[in-house]
mmCIF file of C-alpha atoms in Angstrom:
data_model
loop_
_atom_site.group_PDB
_atom_site.id
_atom_site.type_symbol
_atom_site.label_atom_id
_atom_site.label_comp_id
_atom_site.label_asym_id
_atom_site.label_seq_id
_atom_site.Cartn_x
_atom_site.Cartn_y
_atom_site.Cartn_z
ATOM 1 C CA MET B 1 -13.462 19.081 -72.340
ATOM 2 C CA SER B 2 -14.228 16.598 -69.610
ATOM 3 C CA ALA B 3 -13.401 12.903 -70.036
ATOM 4 C CA THR B 4 -17.133 12.132 -70.028
ATOM 5 C CA PRO B 5 -18.905 14.914 -71.953
ATOM 6 C CA ARG B 6 -21.865 16.367 -70.162
ATOM 7 C CA VAL B 7 -25.084 16.262 -72.172
ATOM 8 C CA VAL B 8 -28.390 17.989 -71.540
ATOM 9 C CA ILE B 9 -31.439 16.976 -73.563
ATOM 10 C CA SER B 10 -33.984 19.717 -74.235
ATOM 11 C CA ILE B 11 -37.549 18.566 -74.900
ATOM 12 C CA VAL B 12 -40.031 21.330 -75.698
ATOM 13 C CA ALA B 13 -43.573 20.091 -75.222
ATOM 14 C CA TYR B 14 -47.020 21.510 -75.849
ATOM 15 C CA LYS B 15 -49.965 19.251 -74.970
ATOM 16 C CA GLY B 16 -49.443 15.562 -75.810
ATOM 17 C CA ALA B 17 -48.339 14.342 -72.374
ATOM 18 C CA ASP B 18 -48.359 10.701 -73.493
ATOM 19 C CA LEU B 19 -45.832 11.456 -76.235
ATOM 20 C CA THR B 20 -43.487 13.227 -73.832
ATOM 21 C CA ILE B 21 -43.732 10.436 -71.270
ATOM 22 C CA ASP B 22 -43.004 7.769 -73.897
ATOM 23 C CA CYS B 23 -40.001 9.810 -75.056
ATOM 24 C CA LEU B 24 -38.655 9.989 -71.502
ATOM 25 C CA ARG B 25 -39.220 6.268 -71.066
ATOM 26 C CA SER B 26 -37.107 5.586 -74.172
ATOM 27 C CA ILE B 27 -34.285 7.752 -72.821
ATOM 28 C CA GLU B 28 -34.065 5.958 -69.466
ATOM 29 C CA PRO B 29 -32.241 2.817 -70.742
ATOM 30 C CA GLU B 30 -29.675 5.058 -72.472
ATOM 31 C CA LEU B 31 -28.573 6.839 -69.299
ATOM 32 C CA PRO B 32 -25.757 4.388 -68.394
ATOM 33 C CA SER B 33 -24.155 4.896 -71.812
ATOM 34 C CA VAL B 34 -23.899 8.667 -71.239
ATOM 35 C CA PRO B 35 -23.114 9.138 -67.528
ATOM 36 C CA GLY B 36 -24.464 12.344 -66.023
ATOM 37 C CA MET B 37 -26.885 13.011 -68.852
ATOM 38 C CA ARG B 38 -29.816 15.231 -67.829
ATOM 39 C CA VAL B 39 -33.165 15.975 -69.450
ATOM 40 C CA ILE B 40 -35.050 19.251 -69.228
ATOM 41 C CA VAL B 41 -38.669 19.198 -70.351
ATOM 42 C CA VAL B 42 -39.997 22.680 -71.086
ATOM 43 C CA ASP B 43 -43.781 22.733 -71.137
ATOM 44 C CA ASN B 44 -44.927 25.685 -73.239
ATOM 45 C CA ALA B 45 -47.982 26.481 -71.082
ATOM 46 C CA SER B 46 -50.046 23.500 -72.264
ATOM 47 C CA PRO B 47 -53.737 24.226 -71.626
ATOM 48 C CA ASP B 48 -54.689 20.554 -71.251
ATOM 49 C CA GLY B 49 -52.882 19.711 -68.017
ATOM 50 C CA ALA B 50 -50.024 17.998 -69.840
ATOM 51 C CA ALA B 51 -47.409 19.561 -67.556
ATOM 52 C CA ASP B 52 -49.069 18.085 -64.475
ATOM 53 C CA ARG B 53 -49.159 14.634 -66.066
ATOM 54 C CA VAL B 54 -45.499 14.791 -67.088
ATOM 55 C CA ALA B 55 -44.513 15.985 -63.599
ATOM 56 C CA GLN B 56 -46.446 13.098 -62.077
ATOM 57 C CA ALA B 57 -44.804 10.581 -64.414
ATOM 58 C CA ILE B 58 -41.351 11.905 -63.507
ATOM 59 C CA ALA B 59 -42.158 11.490 -59.803
ATOM 60 C CA ASP B 60 -43.882 8.107 -60.111
ATOM 61 C CA ASN B 61 -41.097 6.542 -62.175
ATOM 62 C CA GLY B 62 -38.228 7.939 -60.129
ATOM 63 C CA TRP B 63 -36.977 9.945 -63.104
ATOM 64 C CA ASP B 64 -36.439 13.079 -61.021
ATOM 65 C CA ALA B 65 -32.767 12.123 -60.559
ATOM 66 C CA TRP B 66 -32.169 12.979 -64.225
ATOM 67 C CA ALA B 67 -35.308 14.692 -65.560
ATOM 68 C CA THR B 68 -36.616 18.161 -64.706
ATOM 69 C CA LEU B 69 -39.816 19.880 -65.777
ATOM 70 C CA ILE B 70 -39.861 23.631 -66.368
ATOM 71 C CA ARG B 71 -43.185 25.363 -66.902
ATOM 72 C CA ALA B 72 -42.781 28.200 -69.400
ATOM 73 C CA PRO B 73 -44.904 31.279 -68.683
ATOM 74 C CA GLY B 74 -46.457 31.110 -72.147
ATOM 75 C CA ASN B 75 -46.287 29.390 -75.496
ATOM 76 C CA ASN B 76 -43.659 31.457 -77.267
ATOM 77 C CA GLY B 77 -42.599 28.751 -79.681
ATOM 78 C CA PHE B 78 -39.991 26.059 -80.251
ATOM 79 C CA ALA B 79 -36.930 28.308 -80.255
ATOM 80 C CA ALA B 80 -37.971 30.150 -77.094
ATOM 81 C CA GLY B 81 -38.712 26.895 -75.300
ATOM 82 C CA ASN B 82 -35.323 25.420 -76.186
ATOM 83 C CA ASN B 83 -33.600 28.616 -75.117
ATOM 84 C CA ILE B 84 -35.120 28.208 -71.658
ATOM 85 C CA ALA B 85 -33.513 24.768 -71.388
ATOM 86 C CA ILE B 86 -30.186 25.876 -72.873
ATOM 87 C CA ARG B 87 -29.910 28.698 -70.357
ATOM 88 C CA GLN B 88 -30.232 26.039 -67.647
ATOM 89 C CA SER B 89 -27.400 24.025 -69.232
ATOM 90 C CA GLN B 90 -24.392 26.234 -68.575
ATOM 91 C CA ASP B 91 -22.351 23.255 -67.358
ATOM 92 C CA ALA B 92 -23.130 21.096 -70.406
ATOM 93 C CA ASP B 93 -20.652 20.309 -73.162
ATOM 94 C CA TYR B 94 -23.500 19.448 -75.548
ATOM 95 C CA VAL B 95 -27.213 20.206 -75.768
ATOM 96 C CA LEU B 96 -29.475 17.802 -77.634
ATOM 97 C CA LEU B 97 -32.738 19.117 -79.052
ATOM 98 C CA LEU B 98 -35.235 16.271 -79.045
ATOM 99 C CA ASN B 99 -38.887 16.363 -80.049
ATOM 100 C CA PRO B 100 -41.418 14.936 -77.592
ATOM 101 C CA ASP B 101 -42.917 12.843 -80.424
ATOM 102 C CA THR B 102 -39.765 10.744 -80.697
ATOM 103 C CA ILE B 103 -38.600 7.402 -79.356
ATOM 104 C CA VAL B 104 -34.851 6.934 -78.918
ATOM 105 C CA ARG B 105 -33.481 3.728 -80.427
ATOM 106 C CA PRO B 106 -30.928 1.782 -78.334
ATOM 107 C CA GLY B 107 -27.450 3.264 -78.564
ATOM 108 C CA ALA B 108 -28.559 6.322 -80.545
ATOM 109 C CA LEU B 109 -27.442 8.957 -78.067
ATOM 110 C CA ARG B 110 -24.000 7.485 -77.444
ATOM 111 C CA THR B 111 -23.412 7.031 -81.180
ATOM 112 C CA LEU B 112 -24.182 10.668 -81.970
ATOM 113 C CA LEU B 113 -22.137 11.910 -79.032
ATOM 114 C CA ASP B 114 -19.132 9.765 -79.992
ATOM 115 C CA PHE B 115 -19.224 11.190 -83.505
ATOM 116 C CA MET B 116 -19.126 14.734 -82.157
ATOM 117 C CA VAL B 117 -16.275 13.938 -79.772
ATOM 118 C CA GLU B 118 -14.252 12.377 -82.588
ATOM 119 C CA HIS B 119 -14.883 15.310 -84.959
ATOM 120 C CA PRO B 120 -14.169 18.558 -83.094
ATOM 121 C CA LYS B 121 -14.899 20.754 -86.137
ATOM 122 C CA VAL B 122 -18.490 19.526 -86.212
ATOM 123 C CA GLY B 123 -20.659 21.980 -84.325
ATOM 124 C CA ILE B 124 -24.050 20.400 -84.996
ATOM 125 C CA ALA B 125 -25.016 16.829 -85.868
ATOM 126 C CA GLY B 126 -28.293 15.015 -86.350
ATOM 127 C CA GLY B 127 -29.186 11.356 -86.608
ATOM 128 C CA ARG B 128 -31.623 9.399 -88.738
ATOM 129 C CA SER B 129 -35.326 9.748 -88.072
ATOM 130 C CA GLU B 130 -37.486 6.807 -89.073
ATOM 131 C CA ASP B 131 -40.949 5.325 -88.798
ATOM 132 C CA LEU B 132 -41.788 2.656 -86.242
ATOM 133 C CA ASP B 133 -41.151 0.016 -88.913
ATOM 134 C CA ALA B 134 -37.643 1.501 -89.488
ATOM 135 C CA THR B 135 -38.554 3.174 -92.790
ATOM 136 C CA PRO B 136 -36.136 6.134 -92.977
ATOM 137 C CA GLN B 137 -37.412 9.700 -93.184
ATOM 138 C CA MET B 138 -35.966 12.768 -94.847
ATOM 139 C CA CYS B 139 -34.140 14.556 -92.040
ATOM 140 C CA CYS B 140 -31.089 16.248 -93.621
ATOM 141 C CA PHE B 141 -31.250 18.951 -96.235
ATOM 142 C CA ARG B 142 -29.704 21.698 -98.330
ATOM 143 C CA PHE B 143 -30.553 25.259 -97.448
ATOM 144 C CA PRO B 144 -33.731 26.508 -99.138
ATOM 145 C CA ASN B 145 -33.251 28.925 -102.014
ATOM 146 C CA ALA B 146 -35.175 30.189 -105.035
ATOM 147 C CA VAL B 147 -34.055 27.328 -107.291
ATOM 148 C CA ASN B 148 -34.861 24.376 -105.036
ATOM 149 C CA GLU B 149 -38.125 26.006 -103.917
ATOM 150 C CA VAL B 150 -39.346 26.277 -107.518
ATOM 151 C CA LEU B 151 -38.165 22.735 -108.323
ATOM 152 C CA GLY B 152 -40.016 21.411 -105.290
ATOM 153 C CA TYR B 153 -43.334 22.967 -106.272
ATOM 154 C CA LEU B 154 -42.996 21.921 -109.905
ATOM 155 C CA GLY B 155 -42.301 18.278 -109.022
ATOM 156 C CA ILE B 156 -41.004 17.402 -112.511
ATOM 157 C CA GLY B 157 -38.895 14.252 -112.403
ATOM 158 C CA VAL B 158 -36.636 15.189 -115.317
ATOM 159 C CA LEU B 159 -35.755 18.517 -113.722
ATOM 160 C CA ASP B 160 -35.253 16.862 -110.326
ATOM 161 C CA ARG B 161 -32.732 14.457 -111.852
ATOM 162 C CA LEU B 162 -31.024 17.209 -113.824
ATOM 163 C CA PHE B 163 -30.678 19.430 -110.752
ATOM 164 C CA ALA B 164 -30.339 16.641 -108.193
ATOM 165 C CA LYS B 165 -27.516 18.438 -106.400
ATOM 166 C CA ARG B 166 -29.634 21.584 -106.042
ATOM 167 C CA LEU B 167 -32.723 20.011 -104.476
ATOM 168 C CA THR B 168 -33.566 20.737 -100.849
ATOM 169 C CA ARG B 169 -33.661 17.051 -99.962
ATOM 170 C CA VAL B 170 -30.316 15.277 -99.756
ATOM 171 C CA GLY B 171 -31.795 11.792 -99.815
ATOM 172 C CA ILE B 172 -31.239 8.948 -97.353
ATOM 173 C CA PRO B 173 -27.474 8.755 -96.693
ATOM 174 C CA GLN B 174 -26.131 5.447 -95.423
ATOM 175 C CA GLN B 175 -22.899 6.889 -94.009
ATOM 176 C CA PRO B 176 -22.098 10.110 -92.132
ATOM 177 C CA VAL B 177 -22.161 13.051 -94.521
ATOM 178 C CA PRO B 178 -21.789 16.839 -94.238
ATOM 179 C CA VAL B 179 -25.059 18.660 -94.951
ATOM 180 C CA ASP B 180 -26.452 22.173 -94.752
ATOM 181 C CA TRP B 181 -28.972 21.544 -91.985
ATOM 182 C CA VAL B 182 -30.527 18.760 -89.960
ATOM 183 C CA SER B 183 -33.957 18.428 -88.402
ATOM 184 C CA GLY B 184 -34.444 20.143 -85.062
ATOM 185 C CA ALA B 185 -36.373 17.071 -83.932
ATOM 186 C CA TYR B 186 -33.003 15.433 -83.174
ATOM 187 C CA MET B 187 -30.071 17.820 -83.217
ATOM 188 C CA LEU B 188 -26.938 17.773 -81.050
ATOM 189 C CA ILE B 189 -25.261 21.156 -80.526
ATOM 190 C CA ARG B 190 -21.725 21.681 -79.245
ATOM 191 C CA LYS B 191 -21.268 24.194 -76.424
ATOM 192 C CA GLY B 192 -18.765 26.123 -78.516
ATOM 193 C CA VAL B 193 -21.460 26.869 -81.078
ATOM 194 C CA ILE B 194 -23.785 28.301 -78.444
ATOM 195 C CA GLU B 195 -20.962 30.397 -76.988
ATOM 196 C CA GLN B 196 -20.055 31.758 -80.415
ATOM 197 C CA ILE B 197 -23.409 32.459 -82.095
ATOM 198 C CA GLY B 198 -25.782 32.638 -79.127
ATOM 199 C CA LEU B 199 -29.168 30.978 -78.740
ATOM 200 C CA MET B 200 -31.920 30.268 -81.248
ATOM 201 C CA ASP B 201 -33.766 33.198 -82.813
ATOM 202 C CA GLU B 202 -37.037 33.474 -80.881
ATOM 203 C CA THR B 203 -38.621 35.484 -83.691
ATOM 204 C CA TYR B 204 -39.380 32.125 -85.295
ATOM 205 C CA PHE B 205 -42.401 30.648 -83.547
ATOM 206 C CA LEU B 206 -42.157 27.257 -85.241
ATOM 207 C CA TYR B 207 -40.352 26.008 -88.372
ATOM 208 C CA PHE B 208 -37.155 27.334 -89.988
ATOM 209 C CA GLU B 209 -35.547 28.057 -86.619
ATOM 210 C CA GLU B 210 -33.196 25.086 -86.897
ATOM 211 C CA THR B 211 -32.456 25.982 -90.539
ATOM 212 C CA ASP B 212 -31.561 29.495 -89.421
ATOM 213 C CA TYR B 213 -29.470 28.229 -86.509
ATOM 214 C CA THR B 214 -27.427 25.774 -88.560
ATOM 215 C CA ARG B 215 -26.854 28.422 -91.214
ATOM 216 C CA ARG B 216 -25.532 30.785 -88.546
ATOM 217 C CA ALA B 217 -23.277 28.006 -87.245
ATOM 218 C CA LYS B 218 -21.884 27.312 -90.721
ATOM 219 C CA LEU B 219 -21.299 31.021 -91.319
ATOM 220 C CA ALA B 220 -19.263 30.979 -88.090
ATOM 221 C CA GLY B 221 -17.077 28.177 -89.479
ATOM 222 C CA TRP B 222 -18.669 25.091 -87.916
ATOM 223 C CA GLU B 223 -19.500 21.896 -89.807
ATOM 224 C CA VAL B 224 -22.944 20.273 -89.786
ATOM 225 C CA TRP B 225 -23.243 16.505 -90.278
ATOM 226 C CA HIS B 226 -25.911 13.834 -90.615
ATOM 227 C CA VAL B 227 -25.048 10.578 -88.799
ATOM 228 C CA PRO B 228 -27.476 7.823 -89.922
ATOM 229 C CA GLN B 229 -26.095 5.220 -87.490
ATOM 230 C CA SER B 230 -27.768 7.198 -84.683
ATOM 231 C CA ARG B 231 -31.471 6.414 -85.037
ATOM 232 C CA ILE B 232 -34.700 7.580 -83.477
ATOM 233 C CA VAL B 233 -38.354 7.023 -84.247
ATOM 234 C CA HIS B 234 -40.106 10.259 -85.168
ATOM 235 C CA LEU B 235 -43.890 10.185 -85.081
ATOM 236 C CA VAL B 236 -44.016 12.963 -87.667
ATOM 237 C CA GLY B 237 -46.332 15.847 -86.881
ATOM 238 C CA GLN B 238 -47.705 14.420 -83.650
ATOM 239 C CA SER B 239 -46.271 17.327 -81.650
ATOM 240 C CA SER B 240 -47.464 20.190 -83.839
ATOM 241 C CA GLY B 241 -50.424 18.495 -85.522
ATOM 242 C CA VAL B 242 -49.393 20.192 -88.786
ATOM 243 C CA THR B 243 -47.501 17.545 -90.786
ATOM 244 C CA VAL B 244 -49.232 14.340 -89.701
ATOM 245 C CA ARG B 245 -48.822 11.828 -92.494
ATOM 246 C CA ASN B 246 -51.604 9.549 -93.761
ATOM 247 C CA ALA B 247 -54.193 12.019 -92.497
ATOM 248 C CA PRO B 248 -56.304 14.668 -94.245
ATOM 249 C CA LYS B 249 -54.124 17.696 -94.901
ATOM 250 C CA LYS B 250 -54.770 20.645 -92.638
ATOM 251 C CA ARG B 251 -54.476 24.280 -93.570
ATOM 252 C CA VAL B 252 -50.898 25.449 -92.991
ATOM 253 C CA PRO B 253 -50.778 27.860 -90.028
ATOM 254 C CA GLY B 254 -49.731 31.433 -90.638
ATOM 255 C CA TYR B 255 -46.598 31.086 -88.549
ATOM 256 C CA TRP B 256 -45.118 28.632 -91.073
ATOM 257 C CA PHE B 257 -45.349 31.238 -93.831
ATOM 258 C CA ASP B 258 -44.060 33.976 -91.517
ATOM 259 C CA SER B 259 -41.063 31.849 -90.497
ATOM 260 C CA ARG B 260 -40.275 31.037 -94.107
ATOM 261 C CA ARG B 261 -40.490 34.704 -95.113
ATOM 262 C CA ARG B 262 -38.236 35.763 -92.245
ATOM 263 C CA TYR B 263 -35.625 33.168 -93.175
ATOM 264 C CA PHE B 264 -35.504 34.242 -96.828
ATOM 265 C CA VAL B 265 -35.445 37.975 -96.092
ATOM 266 C CA LEU B 266 -32.874 37.588 -93.321
ATOM 267 C CA HIS B 267 -30.423 35.445 -95.251
ATOM 268 C CA HIS B 268 -31.018 36.584 -98.840
ATOM 269 C CA GLY B 269 -32.576 40.052 -98.691
ATOM 270 C CA ARG B 270 -36.045 41.341 -99.510
ATOM 271 C CA LEU B 271 -35.650 41.461 -103.284
ATOM 272 C CA TYR B 272 -34.400 37.869 -103.464
ATOM 273 C CA ALA B 273 -37.200 36.730 -101.127
ATOM 274 C CA ALA B 274 -39.815 38.450 -103.271
ATOM 275 C CA LEU B 275 -38.428 36.908 -106.469
ATOM 276 C CA ALA B 276 -38.359 33.468 -104.828
ATOM 277 C CA ASP B 277 -42.005 33.933 -103.812
ATOM 278 C CA ILE B 278 -42.974 34.914 -107.342
ATOM 279 C CA GLY B 279 -41.225 31.792 -108.598
ATOM 280 C CA VAL B 280 -43.258 29.621 -106.233
ATOM 281 C CA VAL B 281 -46.524 31.313 -107.242
ATOM 282 C CA LEU B 282 -45.743 30.625 -110.909
ATOM 283 C CA ALA B 283 -44.551 27.059 -110.333
ATOM 284 C CA TYR B 284 -47.379 25.982 -108.024
ATOM 285 C CA PRO B 285 -50.242 25.805 -110.603
ATOM 286 C CA ILE B 286 -47.984 24.029 -113.088
ATOM 287 C CA GLY B 287 -47.156 21.414 -110.472
ATOM 288 C CA ARG B 288 -50.838 21.025 -109.567
ATOM 289 C CA LEU B 289 -51.781 20.591 -113.239
ATOM 290 C CA LEU B 290 -49.093 17.976 -113.805
ATOM 291 C CA ASP B 291 -50.192 16.101 -110.688
ATOM 292 C CA ALA B 292 -53.780 16.083 -111.946
ATOM 293 C CA LEU B 293 -52.756 14.851 -115.404
ATOM 294 C CA ARG B 294 -50.763 12.032 -113.793
ATOM 295 C CA ARG B 295 -53.642 11.265 -111.421
ATOM 296 C CA ARG B 296 -51.448 11.948 -108.415
ATOM 297 C CA PRO B 297 -52.999 13.084 -105.137
ATOM 298 C CA ASN B 298 -52.731 16.747 -104.239
ATOM 299 C CA ARG B 299 -49.440 17.293 -102.385
ATOM 300 C CA HIS B 300 -50.466 20.559 -100.806
ATOM 301 C CA ALA B 301 -52.676 21.762 -97.985
ATOM 302 C CA PRO B 302 -56.033 23.501 -98.483
ATOM 303 C CA HIS B 303 -55.865 27.194 -99.460
ATOM 304 C CA PHE B 304 -52.093 26.909 -99.699
ATOM 305 C CA ILE B 305 -51.339 29.273 -102.561
ATOM 306 C CA GLY B 306 -53.729 31.966 -101.331
ATOM 307 C CA ASP B 307 -52.190 31.826 -97.861
ATOM 308 C CA PHE B 308 -48.713 31.802 -99.403
ATOM 309 C CA VAL B 309 -49.404 34.988 -101.346
ATOM 310 C CA ARG B 310 -50.909 36.772 -98.329
ATOM 311 C CA HIS B 311 -47.805 36.004 -96.247
ATOM 312 C CA SER B 312 -45.262 36.486 -99.036
ATOM 313 C CA ALA B 313 -42.415 38.981 -99.084
ATOM 314 C CA VAL B 314 -44.190 40.696 -101.992
ATOM 315 C CA VAL B 315 -47.306 41.448 -99.943
ATOM 316 C CA LYS B 316 -46.150 41.615 -96.326
ATOM 317 C CA GLY B 317 -42.456 42.335 -96.467
ATOM 318 C CA GLU B 318 -40.835 42.784 -93.073
ATOM 319 C CA PRO B 319 -41.162 45.643 -90.566
ATOM 320 C CA GLY B 320 -37.767 47.317 -90.612
ATOM 321 C CA PRO B 321 -34.332 45.990 -91.626
ATOM 322 C CA LEU B 322 -33.563 42.446 -90.568
ATOM 323 C CA GLN B 323 -30.292 41.544 -88.903
ATOM 324 C CA LEU B 324 -28.826 38.349 -87.548
ATOM 325 C CA ARG B 325 -30.024 38.255 -83.948
ATOM 326 C CA ARG B 326 -27.715 36.987 -81.234
ATOM 327 C CA VAL B 327 -29.694 35.880 -78.199
ATOM 328 C CA GLU B 328 -27.311 35.611 -75.250
ATOM 329 C CA PRO B 329 -27.170 32.329 -73.275
#
């Protein structure tokens, strides 16, 4: 390991040039704290000219000394886009996945890097994501399973308290804590992890790819930590347009359901995935009824349960046996 660890930031962008440019602008003041840090922006074939605008901003602001734009041949998803950047980072000691709809808070990058340097058994770490007003967001979790999926769709407070240590959400930790997985919007990966388990699984178009990757890392013996002292602003959903808060809920795209199904079948088997899906289908109407009785707003997107069933492991299954896929760097 070099005295000054080499860091490459991977930003996978699709449309939304203004978001990407603002993200780059927030990184610029942090460069002196991490000497030699580079940024690779992978544009996933944006149809709106976003790549041209980002390229122009890099040139106009003199960012080309540390920022590079790569134009992907097509939009093959978040994992595939990050893999393009990682393959260009052979000399890096760490690769940071960073969403384009984020703004880096002062000192965030150095803080997360220092934690990784001081804890060599930690293969992946993520920092705190928050709103512009510093309200913290959920960004570290337990792995999804049949129990926490059913609890989540029921939304019964007594059960949540009773099974608090089984819920997907960990809460809002105030100190560094080991977790199952951290958000791919801000995730630092050690080179040793990439060398051992390979790249991200490109079968996932969007969602669950970071959950899958951190699970593979933990199976290989690496630790995963959440470090709340490293903070970024995450403008939730602005990149994908799927999870925008305080906006009318949109229909969940099919790739979310497909990614979820792949994760469950891959890591738990088809029978377990099917049983988990049945549990969700049974829990969902109960949760909706309880929400209505309590006069709570609907938590779910339009047509959710119908789409869920159509994409479930019970109905669709998976074509052929699934295996852990190692994508070579």
